[in-house]
Coordinates of C-alpha atoms in Angstrom, one line a residue:
X158 CA 0.0 0.0 0.0
X159 CA 2.8 2.4 0.9
X160 CA 4.6 1.5 -2.3
X161 CA 1.5 2.1 -4.4
X162 CA 0.8 5.4 -2.8
X163 CA 4.4 6.5 -3.1
X164 CA 4.6 5.6 -6.8
X165 CA 1.2 7.2 -7.5
X166 CA 2.5 10.5 -6.0
X167 CA 5.5 10.4 -8.3
X168 CA 3.3 9.6 -11.3
X169 CA 0.8 12.3 -10.4
X170 CA 3.6 14.9 -10.4
X171 CA 4.7 13.7 -13.9
X172 CA 1.1 14.0 -15.1
X173 CA 0.7 17.5 -13.6
X174 CA 4.1 18.8 -14.8
X175 CA 3.2 17.8 -18.4
X176 CA -0.3 19.3 -18.3
X177 CA -2.0 15.9 -18.6
X178 CA -5.0 14.6 -16.6
X179 CA -4.8 11.4 -14.6
X180 CA -6.2 8.5 -16.7
X181 CA -9.0 6.7 -15.0
X182 CA -8.0 3.2 -16.1
X183 CA -4.4 3.5 -14.7
X184 CA -3.4 0.5 -12.6
X185 CA -0.6 0.4 -10.1
X186 CA -0.1 -3.1 -8.6
X187 CA 2.5 -5.7 -7.7
X188 CA 3.5 -7.9 -10.7
X189 CA 2.7 -11.6 -10.4
X190 CA 6.4 -12.4 -10.7
X191 CA 8.8 -10.5 -8.4
X192 CA 11.5 -10.5 -11.2
X193 CA 9.4 -7.8 -12.9
X194 CA 9.8 -5.4 -10.0
X195 CA 8.0 -4.3 -6.9
X196 CA 5.3 -2.4 -8.7
X197 CA 4.0 -2.3 -12.3
X198 CA 1.9 0.3 -14.0
X199 CA 0.2 0.7 -17.4
X200 CA 0.0 4.6 -17.2
X201 CA 2.2 5.1 -20.2
X202 CA -0.3 3.3 -22.4
X203 CA -3.2 5.3 -20.8
X204 CA -1.4 8.6 -21.6
X205 CA -0.5 7.9 -25.2
X206 CA -3.4 9.8 -26.6
X207 CA -2.9 12.9 -24.4
X208 CA 0.9 12.9 -25.1
X209 CA 0.5 12.3 -28.8
X210 CA 3.3 9.7 -28.6
X211 CA 3.7 5.9 -28.8
X212 CA 3.3 4.2 -25.4
X213 CA 7.0 3.2 -25.1
X214 CA 8.1 6.8 -25.7
X215 CA 5.7 8.0 -23.0
X216 CA 7.1 5.2 -20.8
X217 CA 10.7 6.5 -21.5
X218 CA 9.7 10.0 -20.5
X219 CA 8.2 8.7 -17.2
X220 CA 11.2 6.5 -16.5
X221 CA 13.5 9.5 -17.0
X222 CA 11.5 11.6 -14.6
X223 CA 11.3 9.2 -11.8
X224 CA 14.4 6.9 -12.2
X225 CA 17.0 8.4 -9.9
X226 CA 14.8 11.3 -8.8
X227 CA 14.6 9.8 -5.4
X228 CA 16.8 7.3 -3.6
X229 CA 13.7 5.2 -2.9
X230 CA 13.5 4.2 -6.5
X231 CA 16.3 1.8 -7.4
X232 CA 15.4 1.1 -11.0
X233 CA 12.7 1.5 -13.7
X234 CA 12.3 -0.8 -16.6
X235 CA 10.1 -0.6 -19.7
X236 CA 8.5 -3.8 -20.7
X237 CA 6.3 -5.0 -23.6
X238 CA 4.1 -2.3 -25.3
X239 CA 4.9 0.3 -22.6
X240 CA 4.5 -1.2 -19.1
X241 CA 6.7 0.3 -16.4
X242 CA 8.3 -2.0 -13.8
X243 CA 9.5 -0.2 -10.8
X244 CA 12.1 -1.5 -8.3
X245 CA 12.3 0.1 -4.9
X246 CA 15.5 0.4 -2.9
X247 CA 16.1 -1.9 0.1
X248 CA 16.0 1.2 2.3
X249 CA 12.4 1.9 1.2
X250 CA 11.3 -1.5 2.4
X251 CA 13.5 -1.4 5.6
X252 CA 11.6 1.7 6.6
X253 CA 8.5 -0.5 7.1
X254 CA 9.9 -1.8 10.4
X255 CA 10.1 1.8 11.7
X256 CA 6.6 2.5 10.5
X257 CA 5.2 -0.5 12.3
X258 CA 7.1 0.3 15.5
X259 CA 5.8 3.9 15.4
X260 CA 2.1 3.0 14.7
X261 CA 2.1 -0.2 16.9
X262 CA -1.5 -1.3 17.4
X263 CA -2.7 1.4 14.9
X264 CA -0.6 0.0 12.0
X265 CA -2.9 -0.9 9.2
X266 CA -5.6 1.6 10.2
X267 CA -6.6 4.4 7.7
X268 CA -9.1 7.1 7.0
X269 CA -10.4 5.5 3.8
X270 CA -14.0 5.4 5.0
X271 CA -14.0 8.6 7.0
X272 CA -17.4 10.3 7.0
X273 CA -19.3 7.2 5.9
X274 CA -21.8 5.7 8.4
X275 CA -22.2 2.0 8.0
X276 CA -24.6 -0.5 9.6
X277 CA -23.7 -4.1 9.7
X278 CA -26.7 -6.4 10.5
X279 CA -25.9 -10.1 11.1
X280 CA -27.0 -13.3 12.7
X281 CA -30.6 -12.1 13.2
X282 CA -31.8 -15.6 13.7
X283 CA -35.4 -16.1 14.8
X284 CA -35.4 -16.6 18.6
X285 CA -37.0 -20.0 18.2
X286 CA -34.0 -22.1 19.2
X287 CA -30.3 -22.1 20.0
X288 CA -27.8 -20.8 17.4
X289 CA -26.3 -23.5 15.1
X290 CA -22.9 -23.4 13.4
X291 CA -24.3 -21.7 10.3
X292 CA -25.3 -18.8 12.5
X293 CA -21.8 -18.9 14.0
X294 CA -20.2 -18.4 10.6
X295 CA -22.5 -15.4 9.9
X296 CA -21.7 -14.0 13.4
X297 CA -17.9 -14.3 12.8
X298 CA -18.2 -12.7 9.4
X299 CA -20.3 -9.8 10.6
X300 CA -18.2 -9.1 13.7
X301 CA -14.9 -9.3 11.8
X302 CA -16.2 -7.1 9.0
X303 CA -17.2 -4.4 11.5
X304 CA -13.7 -4.5 13.0
X305 CA -12.2 -4.1 9.5
X306 CA -14.5 -1.3 8.6
X307 CA -13.6 0.6 11.7
X308 CA -9.9 0.1 11.1
X309 CA -10.4 1.6 7.7
X310 CA -12.0 4.7 9.1
X311 CA -15.7 3.9 8.7
X312 CA -18.2 4.8 11.4
X313 CA -19.5 1.2 11.7
X314 CA -22.4 0.1 13.8
X315 CA -23.7 -3.4 14.6
X316 CA -27.3 -4.7 14.8
X317 CA -29.3 -7.8 15.3
X318 CA -32.8 -7.8 13.8
X319 CA -35.1 -9.6 16.2
X320 CA -37.9 -11.4 14.4
X321 CA -40.3 -11.2 17.4
X322 CA -43.5 -10.9 15.3
X323 CA -45.3 -13.1 12.8
X324 CA -46.0 -16.8 12.2
X325 CA -42.8 -18.3 13.7
X326 CA -43.4 -16.6 17.0
X327 CA -47.0 -18.0 17.0
X328 CA -45.7 -21.5 16.3
X329 CA -43.1 -21.1 19.1
X330 CA -45.8 -20.1 21.6
X331 CA -48.1 -23.0 20.5
X332 CA -45.1 -25.5 20.7
X333 CA -44.5 -24.6 24.3
X334 CA -48.3 -24.8 25.1
X335 CA -48.5 -28.3 23.6
X336 CA -45.5 -29.5 25.7
X337 CA -46.9 -27.9 28.8
X338 CA -50.2 -29.7 28.4
X339 CA -48.4 -33.0 28.1
X340 CA -46.5 -32.2 31.2
X341 CA -49.8 -32.0 33.2
X342 CA -51.2 -35.1 31.6
X343 CA -53.3 -33.6 28.9
X344 CA -52.8 -35.7 25.7
X345 CA -52.8 -33.4 22.7
X346 CA -51.7 -34.3 19.2
X347 CA -48.7 -32.8 17.4
X348 CA -49.6 -29.7 15.5
X349 CA -48.8 -29.6 11.8
X350 CA -46.0 -27.1 12.5
X351 CA -44.2 -27.0 15.9
X352 CA -40.7 -27.1 17.4
X353 CA -39.8 -30.5 18.8
X354 CA -36.4 -29.9 20.5
X355 CA -35.9 -30.9 24.1
X356 CA -35.3 -27.2 24.9
X357 CA -39.0 -26.6 24.3
X358 CA -39.8 -29.1 27.0
X359 CA -37.5 -27.3 29.4
X360 CA -39.2 -24.0 28.6
X361 CA -42.6 -25.5 29.1
X362 CA -41.5 -26.8 32.5
X363 CA -40.3 -23.4 33.6
X364 CA -43.6 -21.8 32.5
X365 CA -45.4 -24.5 34.5
X366 CA -43.2 -23.9 37.5
X367 CA -44.1 -20.2 37.4
X368 CA -47.8 -20.4 36.8
X369 CA -48.8 -23.9 38.0
X370 CA -51.5 -26.1 36.5
X371 CA -54.0 -23.3 36.8
X372 CA -52.5 -21.8 33.7
X373 CA -54.8 -24.1 31.7
X374 CA -57.8 -22.2 33.0
X375 CA -56.7 -19.0 31.4
X376 CA -58.1 -17.9 28.0
X377 CA -56.1 -19.6 25.3
X378 CA -54.9 -16.3 23.7
X379 CA -53.5 -15.3 27.1
X380 CA -51.8 -18.7 27.5
X381 CA -50.2 -18.5 24.1
X382 CA -49.0 -15.0 24.8
X383 CA -47.4 -16.2 28.1
X384 CA -45.7 -19.2 26.4
X385 CA -44.5 -17.1 23.4
X386 CA -43.0 -14.3 25.5
X387 CA -41.3 -16.6 28.0
X388 CA -39.9 -18.8 25.3
X389 CA -38.7 -15.9 23.2
X390 CA -37.0 -14.2 26.1
X391 CA -35.4 -17.4 27.3
X392 CA -34.1 -18.3 23.9
X393 CA -32.9 -14.8 23.3
X394 CA -31.0 -14.7 26.6
X395 CA -29.3 -17.9 25.4
X396 CA -28.5 -16.4 22.0
X397 CA -26.9 -13.4 23.7
X398 CA -24.8 -15.6 26.0
X399 CA -23.6 -17.7 23.1
X400 CA -22.6 -14.6 21.1
X401 CA -20.8 -13.1 24.1
X402 CA -18.9 -16.3 24.6
X403 CA -18.0 -16.2 20.8
X404 CA -16.6 -12.6 21.3
X405 CA -19.4 -11.1 19.0
X406 CA -20.8 -7.6 19.5
X407 CA -24.2 -6.3 18.8
X408 CA -24.8 -2.7 19.7
X409 CA -28.5 -2.6 18.9
X410 CA -31.1 -5.4 19.2
X411 CA -33.9 -4.1 16.9
X412 CA -37.5 -5.4 17.3
X413 CA -39.5 -6.3 14.2
X414 CA -42.6 -5.8 16.4
X415 CA -41.6 -2.2 17.0
X416 CA -42.0 -1.5 13.2
X417 CA -45.7 -2.1 13.5
X418 CA -46.2 -0.6 16.9
X419 CA -44.4 2.7 16.0
X420 CA -46.2 3.1 12.7
X421 CA -43.0 2.6 10.7
X422 CA -44.6 0.0 8.4
X423 CA -47.5 2.3 7.6
X424 CA -45.1 5.2 7.0
X425 CA -43.1 3.1 4.5
X426 CA -46.3 1.9 2.7
X427 CA -47.4 5.5 2.3
X428 CA -44.0 6.5 1.0
X429 CA -44.2 3.8 -1.7
X430 CA -47.9 4.7 -2.5
X431 CA -47.1 8.4 -2.8
X432 CA -44.5 7.5 -5.4
X433 CA -46.9 5.4 -7.3
X434 CA -44.9 2.3 -6.5
X435 CA -47.6 0.4 -4.4
X436 CA -51.3 -0.3 -4.9
X437 CA -54.3 -2.0 -3.5
X438 CA -55.8 -5.0 -5.3
X439 CA -58.1 -7.9 -4.2
X440 CA -57.9 -6.6 -0.7
X441 CA -54.1 -6.8 -0.6
X442 CA -51.4 -4.2 -0.8
X443 CA -48.8 -4.7 -3.5
X444 CA -45.3 -3.4 -4.3
X445 CA -44.6 -2.6 -8.0
X446 CA -41.4 -4.6 -8.0
X447 CA -41.8 -5.3 -11.7
X448 CA -40.7 -1.7 -12.3
X449 CA -37.4 -2.6 -10.9
X450 CA -36.8 -5.8 -13.0
X451 CA -38.8 -8.3 -10.9
X452 CA -40.8 -11.0 -12.7
X453 CA -43.9 -10.1 -10.8
X454 CA -45.2 -7.6 -8.2
X455 CA -45.0 -8.6 -4.6
X456 CA -47.6 -8.6 -1.8
X457 CA -46.7 -6.6 1.2
X458 CA -50.0 -6.9 3.2
X459 CA -52.2 -9.9 2.6
X460 CA -56.0 -9.7 2.2
X461 CA -56.3 -11.0 5.8
X462 CA -54.3 -8.0 7.1
X463 CA -51.2 -9.9 7.9
X464 CA -47.8 -8.6 6.7
X465 CA -45.4 -10.5 4.6
X466 CA -41.7 -10.8 5.6
X467 CA -40.9 -8.6 2.6
X468 CA -43.1 -5.8 4.0
X469 CA -41.3 -5.9 7.4
X470 CA -37.9 -6.0 5.6
X471 CA -38.7 -2.9 3.5
X472 CA -39.9 -1.0 6.5
X473 CA -36.8 -2.1 8.4
X474 CA -34.4 -0.8 5.7
X475 CA -36.4 2.4 5.4
X476 CA -35.9 2.8 9.1
X477 CA -32.1 2.1 8.7
X478 CA -31.7 4.9 6.2
X479 CA -33.8 7.3 8.2
X480 CA -31.3 6.7 11.0
X481 CA -28.6 8.2 8.8
X482 CA -26.7 5.2 7.5
X483 CA -25.0 5.7 4.2
X484 CA -24.4 2.0 3.7
X485 CA -26.3 -0.9 5.1
X486 CA -24.7 -4.4 5.0
X487 CA -26.9 -7.4 5.5
X488 CA -25.4 -10.8 6.2
X489 CA -27.7 -13.6 5.0
X490 CA -27.7 -17.3 4.5
X491 CA -26.8 -18.4 0.9
X492 CA -30.4 -19.7 0.5
X493 CA -31.5 -16.0 0.3
X494 CA -29.6 -15.5 -3.0
X495 CA -32.8 -14.8 -4.9
X496 CA -34.0 -12.3 -2.3
X497 CA -31.1 -9.9 -2.9
X498 CA -32.3 -8.3 -6.2
X499 CA -35.8 -7.9 -4.7
X500 CA -34.4 -6.2 -1.6
X501 CA -32.2 -3.9 -3.7
X502 CA -35.2 -3.0 -5.8
X503 CA -37.0 -2.0 -2.6
X504 CA -34.1 0.1 -1.6
X505 CA -34.1 1.9 -4.9
X506 CA -37.9 2.4 -4.6
X507 CA -37.2 4.2 -1.3
X508 CA -35.0 6.7 -3.1
X509 CA -31.6 5.1 -2.4
X510 CA -29.0 3.7 -4.6
X511 CA -28.9 0.0 -5.0
X512 CA -25.3 0.2 -3.9
X513 CA -26.3 1.6 -0.5
X514 CA -27.3 -2.0 0.4
X515 CA -24.5 -4.5 0.5
X516 CA -25.4 -8.2 1.0
X517 CA -23.0 -10.9 2.0
X518 CA -24.1 -14.4 1.5
X519 CA -22.8 -17.1 3.9
X520 CA -22.7 -20.7 2.8
X521 CA -23.3 -23.7 4.9
X522 CA -20.7 -25.3 7.2
X523 CA -20.0 -28.9 6.8
X524 CA -19.1 -30.2 10.3
X525 CA -16.6 -33.1 10.4
X526 CA -14.7 -35.1 12.9
X527 CA -11.5 -36.7 11.6
X528 CA -12.8 -36.2 8.1
X529 CA -16.2 -37.9 8.8
X530 CA -19.5 -36.1 8.6
X531 CA -21.0 -35.2 12.0
X532 CA -24.7 -35.8 12.1
X533 CA -26.6 -32.6 12.9
X534 CA -28.7 -33.7 15.9
X535 CA -28.9 -33.1 19.6
X536 CA -28.2 -36.8 20.5
X537 CA -25.4 -37.3 23.0
X538 CA -21.9 -36.9 21.5
X539 CA -23.1 -35.2 18.4
X540 CA -22.8 -31.4 17.8
X541 CA -25.3 -29.0 16.4
X542 CA -25.2 -25.8 18.3
X543 CA -22.6 -23.0 18.1
X544 CA -22.2 -23.3 21.9
X545 CA -21.3 -27.0 21.6
X546 CA -18.6 -26.3 18.9
X547 CA -17.2 -23.3 20.8
X548 CA -17.1 -25.4 24.0
X549 CA -15.1 -28.1 22.3
X550 CA -12.7 -26.1 20.1
X551 CA -12.6 -22.7 21.7
X552 CA -13.8 -19.4 20.3
X553 CA -10.5 -18.5 18.7
X554 CA -10.3 -21.7 16.6
X555 CA -14.0 -21.5 15.6
X556 CA -13.8 -17.9 14.6
X557 CA -10.6 -18.3 12.5
X558 CA -12.0 -21.4 10.7
X559 CA -15.2 -19.6 9.9
X560 CA -13.2 -16.7 8.5
X561 CA -10.6 -18.8 6.7
X562 CA -12.5 -18.8 3.4
X563 CA -14.7 -16.5 1.4
X564 CA -18.1 -16.5 3.1
X565 CA -20.0 -17.6 0.0
X566 CA -17.9 -20.7 -0.4
X567 CA -18.7 -24.0 1.4
X568 CA -16.6 -24.7 4.5
X569 CA -15.4 -28.0 5.9
X570 CA -15.0 -27.6 9.7
X571 CA -13.1 -30.5 11.2
X572 CA -13.5 -30.5 15.0
X573 CA -10.4 -32.6 15.5
X574 CA -8.2 -30.7 13.1
X575 CA -8.8 -27.3 14.8
X576 CA -7.8 -28.8 18.1
X577 CA -4.4 -30.2 16.9
X578 CA -1.2 -28.3 17.7
X579 CA 0.3 -28.9 14.3
X580 CA 1.2 -26.8 11.3
X581 CA -1.8 -28.5 9.4
X582 CA -4.1 -26.5 11.6
X583 CA -4.4 -23.0 10.1
X584 CA -5.4 -21.5 13.5
X585 CA -2.4 -22.9 15.2
X586 CA -0.2 -22.0 12.2
X587 CA -0.9 -18.3 12.5
X588 CA -1.1 -18.1 16.3
X589 CA 2.2 -20.0 16.6
X590 CA 3.9 -17.4 14.4
X591 CA 3.3 -14.9 17.2
X592 CA 4.1 -17.3 20.0
X593 CA 7.4 -18.3 18.2
X594 CA 8.5 -14.7 18.1
X595 CA 7.6 -14.1 21.7
X596 CA 9.7 -17.2 22.6
X597 CA 12.7 -15.7 20.7
X598 CA 12.3 -12.4 22.6
X599 CA 12.2 -14.3 25.9
X600 CA 15.4 -16.1 25.0
X601 CA 17.0 -12.8 24.0
X602 CA 16.1 -11.3 27.4
X603 CA 17.5 -14.4 29.2
X604 CA 20.8 -13.7 27.3
X605 CA 20.7 -10.0 28.2
X606 CA 20.3 -9.2 24.5
X607 CA 18.4 -6.0 24.0
X608 CA 17.6 -4.9 20.4
X609 CA 19.4 -1.6 19.5
X610 CA 17.4 1.5 18.8
X611 CA 15.8 1.7 15.3
X612 CA 17.8 3.5 12.7
X613 CA 18.3 3.4 9.0
X614 CA 21.9 2.1 9.6
X615 CA 20.6 -0.7 11.8
X616 CA 17.9 -1.8 9.4
X617 CA 20.4 -1.7 6.5
X618 CA 21.5 -5.1 7.8
X619 CA 18.2 -6.5 6.6
X620 CA 19.5 -6.9 3.1
X621 CA 19.1 -10.6 2.2
X622 CA 16.4 -11.8 -0.2
X623 CA 14.6 -13.4 2.8
X624 CA 14.7 -10.2 4.7
X625 CA 13.3 -8.2 1.8
X626 CA 10.6 -10.7 1.0
X627 CA 9.3 -10.5 4.6
X628 CA 9.6 -6.7 4.6
X629 CA 7.5 -6.4 1.4
X630 CA 4.9 -8.7 2.9
X631 CA 4.6 -6.6 6.0
X632 CA 4.1 -3.5 3.9
X633 CA 1.1 -5.1 2.3
X634 CA -0.9 -5.3 5.5
X635 CA -2.6 -1.9 5.3
X636 CA -3.7 -2.7 1.8
X637 CA -5.2 -6.0 2.9
X638 CA -7.2 -4.1 5.5
X639 CA -8.5 -1.5 3.0
X640 CA -9.3 -4.3 0.5
X641 CA -11.2 -6.2 3.1
X642 CA -13.2 -3.1 3.9
X643 CA -13.7 -2.0 0.3
X644 CA -14.9 -5.5 -0.9
X645 CA -16.7 -6.4 2.4
X646 CA -14.5 -9.5 2.6
X647 CA -13.1 -10.5 6.0
X648 CA -11.3 -13.5 4.5
X649 CA -8.7 -11.0 3.0
X650 CA -7.2 -10.7 6.5
X651 CA -7.1 -14.5 7.3
X652 CA -5.6 -15.2 3.9
X653 CA -2.9 -12.5 4.5
X654 CA -2.1 -13.8 8.0
X655 CA -1.6 -17.3 6.7
X656 CA 0.8 -16.0 4.1
X657 CA 2.6 -13.9 6.6
X658 CA 2.8 -16.8 9.1
X659 CA 4.2 -19.0 6.4
X660 CA 6.9 -16.5 5.5
X661 CA 7.8 -16.1 9.2
X662 CA 8.2 -19.8 9.7
X663 CA 10.4 -20.1 6.6
X664 CA 12.5 -17.2 7.7
X665 CA 13.0 -18.6 11.1
X666 CA 14.2 -21.9 9.8
X667 CA 16.5 -20.3 7.1
X668 CA 18.1 -17.7 9.3
X669 CA 20.0 -17.6 12.6
X670 CA 18.5 -15.0 14.9
X671 CA 20.2 -14.8 18.2
X672 CA 23.4 -16.5 16.9
X673 CA 23.9 -14.2 13.9
X674 CA 27.4 -13.0 13.0
X675 CA 27.3 -9.5 14.6
X676 CA 25.3 -7.7 17.3
X677 CA 23.9 -5.4 14.6
X678 CA 22.5 -8.2 12.6
X679 CA 21.0 -9.8 15.7
X680 CA 19.3 -6.5 16.6
X681 CA 18.1 -5.9 13.1
X682 CA 16.5 -9.4 12.9
X683 CA 14.9 -9.0 16.3
X684 CA 13.4 -5.7 15.2
X685 CA 12.1 -7.4 12.0
X686 CA 10.5 -10.2 14.1
X687 CA 9.0 -7.7 16.5
X688 CA 7.4 -6.0 13.5
X689 CA 6.0 -9.3 12.3
X690 CA 4.6 -10.0 15.7
X691 CA 2.9 -6.6 15.8
X692 CA 1.2 -7.2 12.4
X693 CA 0.1 -10.7 13.3
X694 CA -1.3 -9.3 16.5
X695 CA -3.1 -6.5 14.7
X696 CA -4.6 -8.9 12.1
X697 CA -5.7 -11.5 14.6
X698 CA -7.4 -8.6 16.5
X699 CA -9.5 -7.8 13.4
X700 CA -10.5 -11.5 13.3
X701 CA -11.5 -11.3 17.0
X702 CA -8.8 -14.0 17.7
X703 CA -6.2 -13.8 20.4
X704 CA -2.4 -13.7 19.8
X705 CA -0.9 -16.0 22.5
X706 CA 2.6 -15.5 23.7
X707 CA 3.2 -19.2 24.3
X708 CA 1.7 -22.3 22.9

């Protein structure tokens, strides 16, 4: 990132000095093969029309302007039809260690998103049962994304949308009532739809303990309200406990029911109707979604007066934007793929850009044990809930695994692998990089070795190919954070950390640290390792994972 910004500033000066305008399609990026330099750019080809010269001539002009103009540029080469390959000096990369030491925990942070208010809404599971591992992956993605956005300067807020209204809540209340009746000896058949888990029996017993058998003499509507409210609050308390144990934050718990009670739904309906984008037909209220590319218009309020999920979702997003959010990011299960364009259409109908709604789809997690599928049930010894998995593997391991791949790709989560203290375990692989450096620093202290103060002269001893490779990788961290924020992709950080950990482990095995030839080389390598530890610690912090000092 620093190299790209530095090179861009030099190129911008060339463009301005020659009276050109910056070409929009200019790229500045690391080449795939390091033999072609540290950075490559196509700007000469983009400027050829303005300059009135062939691309290679423009490239020669640029090379003459920047090659040798600063000691940070070691060499500029012209390749192919006019590409420029730029090689930075070792001193430029060595400066990275000083930058990391100065910024410390803030290294990687930026103001890229300054002034942009973002809301990230995730998990939002119906409070009808405990969270399962699919919810866990969504929780990790949402929490990590929020950390990344904040690191990139965004004003990011977190929210859980509580589905406390509608059909599922009615089914939940009736499920508890059915179980309660059976507890007091009343034989009732299974309803067509009801929740059968053992946790429903436990809830029914608690309701019975509170109210006694006399509860059966109350009006049925009152009984169902009691059962529904107690069940929802009990389950919600469990969800909050599970998320807290998983190191997941939600600043706001937003009630779906409040949308109706505060008139927010009616307000949104009127807003759509006033724009001519909603209408009454056959006793129902419809949204003209066909005007936004949908194959048919969608019902918002049914003829019986009940609301569809879509109606509540539109009103909820209308409420979000009314609260001043510039960007709303929803994290949904992959089965909601077809719902994305419909929701974006609704956002557009509300007068917002489609891009003001970002949707991250989270694929299913395949739970394994030693490579064998784990059946998803609550039978003894089998794991279904997020709490079960976290209890067995720990929050660190679960979070890292959930974040180790792009969220819309399937994920195999092997319970035994993530508990192993081997390099095959990606969680251990990264955390051990930090612990290994801490171990080296402890050994240095035991030998009364204190790294010398940072200076250009000291860091000049980091001049081997292995040194420079590690330095260049460290310099990429701020870019990884900004890319993760820009693309709403937390896996950028876990991918980067695995690459950095791999580079550290290779460096450790290839280089003598405490037994190097001179005190200056020892100090320089210790400073380099300290910089790696800082970046690993910062990156793991964005994942919500700890950086242990010993393992």
